[in-house]
Coordinates of C-alpha atoms in Angstrom, one line a residue:
M1 CA 109.1 -66.6 -13.8
P2 CA 105.5 -66.8 -12.5
G3 CA 103.9 -70.2 -12.2
M4 CA 100.7 -71.2 -14.1
T5 CA 98.3 -74.1 -13.4
V6 CA 96.7 -75.6 -16.5
H7 CA 93.4 -77.3 -16.5
L8 CA 92.6 -79.2 -19.7
L9 CA 88.9 -80.1 -19.5
K10 CA 87.6 -83.1 -21.3
P11 CA 83.9 -83.0 -20.2
H12 CA 82.7 -85.7 -22.5
K13 CA 85.2 -88.1 -21.1
Q14 CA 84.6 -86.8 -17.5
K15 CA 88.3 -86.1 -17.2
T16 CA 90.5 -83.1 -16.3
V17 CA 94.2 -83.0 -16.9
T18 CA 96.0 -80.6 -14.5
Y19 CA 99.6 -79.7 -14.5
K20 CA 102.0 -76.8 -13.7
G21 CA 104.0 -74.6 -16.0
V22 CA 105.6 -71.2 -16.1
I23 CA 104.3 -68.1 -17.9
L24 CA 106.7 -67.0 -20.6
A25 CA 104.5 -64.3 -22.1
Q26 CA 101.1 -62.8 -21.2
E27 CA 98.9 -60.1 -22.5
P28 CA 95.2 -59.5 -22.5
G29 CA 93.5 -62.6 -23.9
Y30 CA 96.7 -64.6 -24.4
V31 CA 99.2 -66.6 -22.4
L32 CA 102.3 -68.6 -23.4
V33 CA 103.1 -71.4 -20.9
H34 CA 106.1 -73.6 -20.8
A35 CA 105.5 -77.0 -19.3
R36 CA 107.5 -80.3 -19.3
W37 CA 106.2 -83.7 -20.1
E38 CA 106.5 -85.5 -16.8
R39 CA 104.5 -88.6 -17.6
A40 CA 105.6 -91.9 -19.1
A41 CA 106.5 -91.9 -22.8
M42 CA 103.5 -91.8 -25.1
D43 CA 103.9 -93.0 -28.7
L44 CA 101.0 -91.6 -30.7
G45 CA 102.3 -93.2 -33.9
Y46 CA 103.2 -89.9 -35.6
V47 CA 105.0 -88.4 -32.6
M48 CA 106.5 -89.6 -29.3
F49 CA 106.0 -87.6 -26.2
A50 CA 108.9 -88.4 -23.9
P51 CA 109.8 -87.5 -20.3
G52 CA 111.5 -84.1 -20.3
D53 CA 109.9 -82.9 -23.6
H54 CA 109.2 -79.1 -23.6
F55 CA 105.7 -77.9 -24.4
F56 CA 105.3 -74.3 -25.3
E57 CA 101.6 -73.8 -25.0
H58 CA 99.7 -70.9 -26.6
Y59 CA 96.3 -70.2 -25.1
Y60 CA 93.9 -67.6 -26.5
A61 CA 90.7 -66.2 -24.9
D62 CA 89.3 -65.2 -28.3
R63 CA 90.2 -68.3 -30.4
W64 CA 88.7 -71.8 -30.6
Y65 CA 92.1 -73.5 -30.3
N66 CA 95.4 -73.8 -28.5
I67 CA 98.7 -74.6 -30.0
F68 CA 101.4 -76.7 -28.3
E69 CA 104.9 -76.5 -29.8
V70 CA 106.6 -79.7 -28.8
R71 CA 110.4 -80.0 -28.5
S72 CA 112.6 -82.8 -27.2
A73 CA 114.5 -82.5 -23.9
E74 CA 117.4 -81.4 -26.1
G75 CA 115.4 -78.7 -27.8
N76 CA 114.7 -80.4 -31.2
L77 CA 111.4 -79.5 -32.7
K78 CA 109.0 -82.4 -32.9
G79 CA 106.0 -80.5 -34.2
W80 CA 102.9 -78.7 -33.1
Y81 CA 99.9 -80.3 -31.4
C82 CA 96.8 -78.2 -31.9
N83 CA 93.6 -78.7 -29.9
I84 CA 90.3 -77.4 -31.1
T85 CA 88.8 -76.0 -27.9
R86 CA 86.4 -73.4 -26.6
P87 CA 88.2 -70.1 -26.0
A88 CA 90.5 -70.4 -23.0
L89 CA 89.7 -68.8 -19.7
V90 CA 92.9 -67.0 -18.6
E91 CA 93.1 -65.9 -15.0
A92 CA 96.0 -64.7 -12.9
D93 CA 97.8 -68.0 -12.4
L94 CA 95.3 -70.4 -14.0
V95 CA 94.3 -71.2 -17.6
T96 CA 91.3 -73.4 -18.3
S97 CA 90.7 -75.0 -21.7
E98 CA 87.8 -77.1 -22.7
D99 CA 88.7 -79.7 -25.4
L100 CA 86.3 -80.3 -28.2
E101 CA 88.1 -83.6 -29.2
L102 CA 89.2 -82.4 -32.7
D103 CA 92.9 -82.1 -33.1
L104 CA 95.6 -81.2 -35.7
F105 CA 99.2 -82.4 -35.6
V106 CA 101.7 -80.3 -37.6
P107 CA 105.0 -82.1 -38.1
A108 CA 108.2 -80.0 -37.9
D109 CA 108.5 -79.8 -41.7
R110 CA 104.8 -78.6 -41.8
Q111 CA 104.1 -81.2 -44.5
H112 CA 101.3 -83.8 -44.2
L113 CA 99.1 -82.2 -41.6
L114 CA 97.2 -84.8 -39.6
C115 CA 93.6 -84.1 -38.6
L116 CA 92.8 -86.3 -35.6
D117 CA 89.8 -87.5 -33.7
Q118 CA 87.1 -86.5 -36.2
E119 CA 84.9 -89.3 -35.1
E120 CA 85.1 -88.2 -31.5
F121 CA 84.3 -84.6 -32.5
A122 CA 81.3 -85.8 -34.6
A123 CA 80.1 -87.9 -31.6
L124 CA 79.8 -84.7 -29.5
G125 CA 76.8 -83.7 -31.6
L126 CA 77.6 -80.0 -31.6
D127 CA 76.1 -79.7 -35.1
I128 CA 72.7 -80.3 -33.5
T129 CA 73.1 -79.0 -29.9
E130 CA 75.4 -76.0 -30.5
P131 CA 75.6 -75.2 -34.2
E132 CA 77.5 -72.0 -33.5
A133 CA 80.2 -73.9 -31.6
Y134 CA 80.3 -76.5 -34.3
A135 CA 80.9 -73.9 -37.0
A136 CA 83.5 -72.1 -34.8
A137 CA 85.4 -75.4 -34.3
L138 CA 85.5 -76.2 -38.0
Q139 CA 86.6 -72.6 -38.8
A140 CA 89.4 -73.0 -36.2
L141 CA 90.6 -76.1 -37.8
Q142 CA 90.7 -74.4 -41.2
E143 CA 92.5 -71.4 -39.7
L144 CA 95.2 -73.6 -38.1
E145 CA 95.8 -75.6 -41.3
D146 CA 96.2 -72.3 -43.2
M147 CA 98.5 -70.8 -40.6
A148 CA 100.7 -74.0 -40.6
R149 CA 100.9 -74.2 -44.4
R150 CA 101.9 -70.6 -44.6
G151 CA 104.4 -70.8 -41.8
M152 CA 102.7 -68.1 -39.7
P153 CA 103.6 -67.7 -36.0
P154 CA 104.0 -69.9 -34.1
F155 CA 104.5 -72.3 -37.0
D156 CA 107.5 -70.3 -38.2
R157 CA 109.9 -71.6 -35.6
R158 CA 112.4 -74.3 -36.2

């Protein structure tokens, strides 16, 4: 399978997270990347990312989010971590995604969705500096919540 480099940009934190994965599916404006968690365990309080976890990452060039399906090393579904982002830039072997701080975690049972980092999103000031981006981000969050509650792809996998 072809390799893919992922750049997750966090410009307001002056940080870029870069890692490698493999392309599982690709079509115009969309790519599905499989990556493994290779860092130390990270307990977020509502989910633990552990070494060897599988991340099935859905990137879209026309949507203001990405969706990471998270599975344990053994393949058990932990949930979906959704980032509100600017539309991804998908190139031959590179995907670049700019994080807008606002996140949604959907547990495996799709109950009790957790909207995360609202204060960080508000601190970006997009409502003043980029009202169109602000509106698109809030619409993206609503779309993700609706998709998750209805069990629409990719939230239909167990």
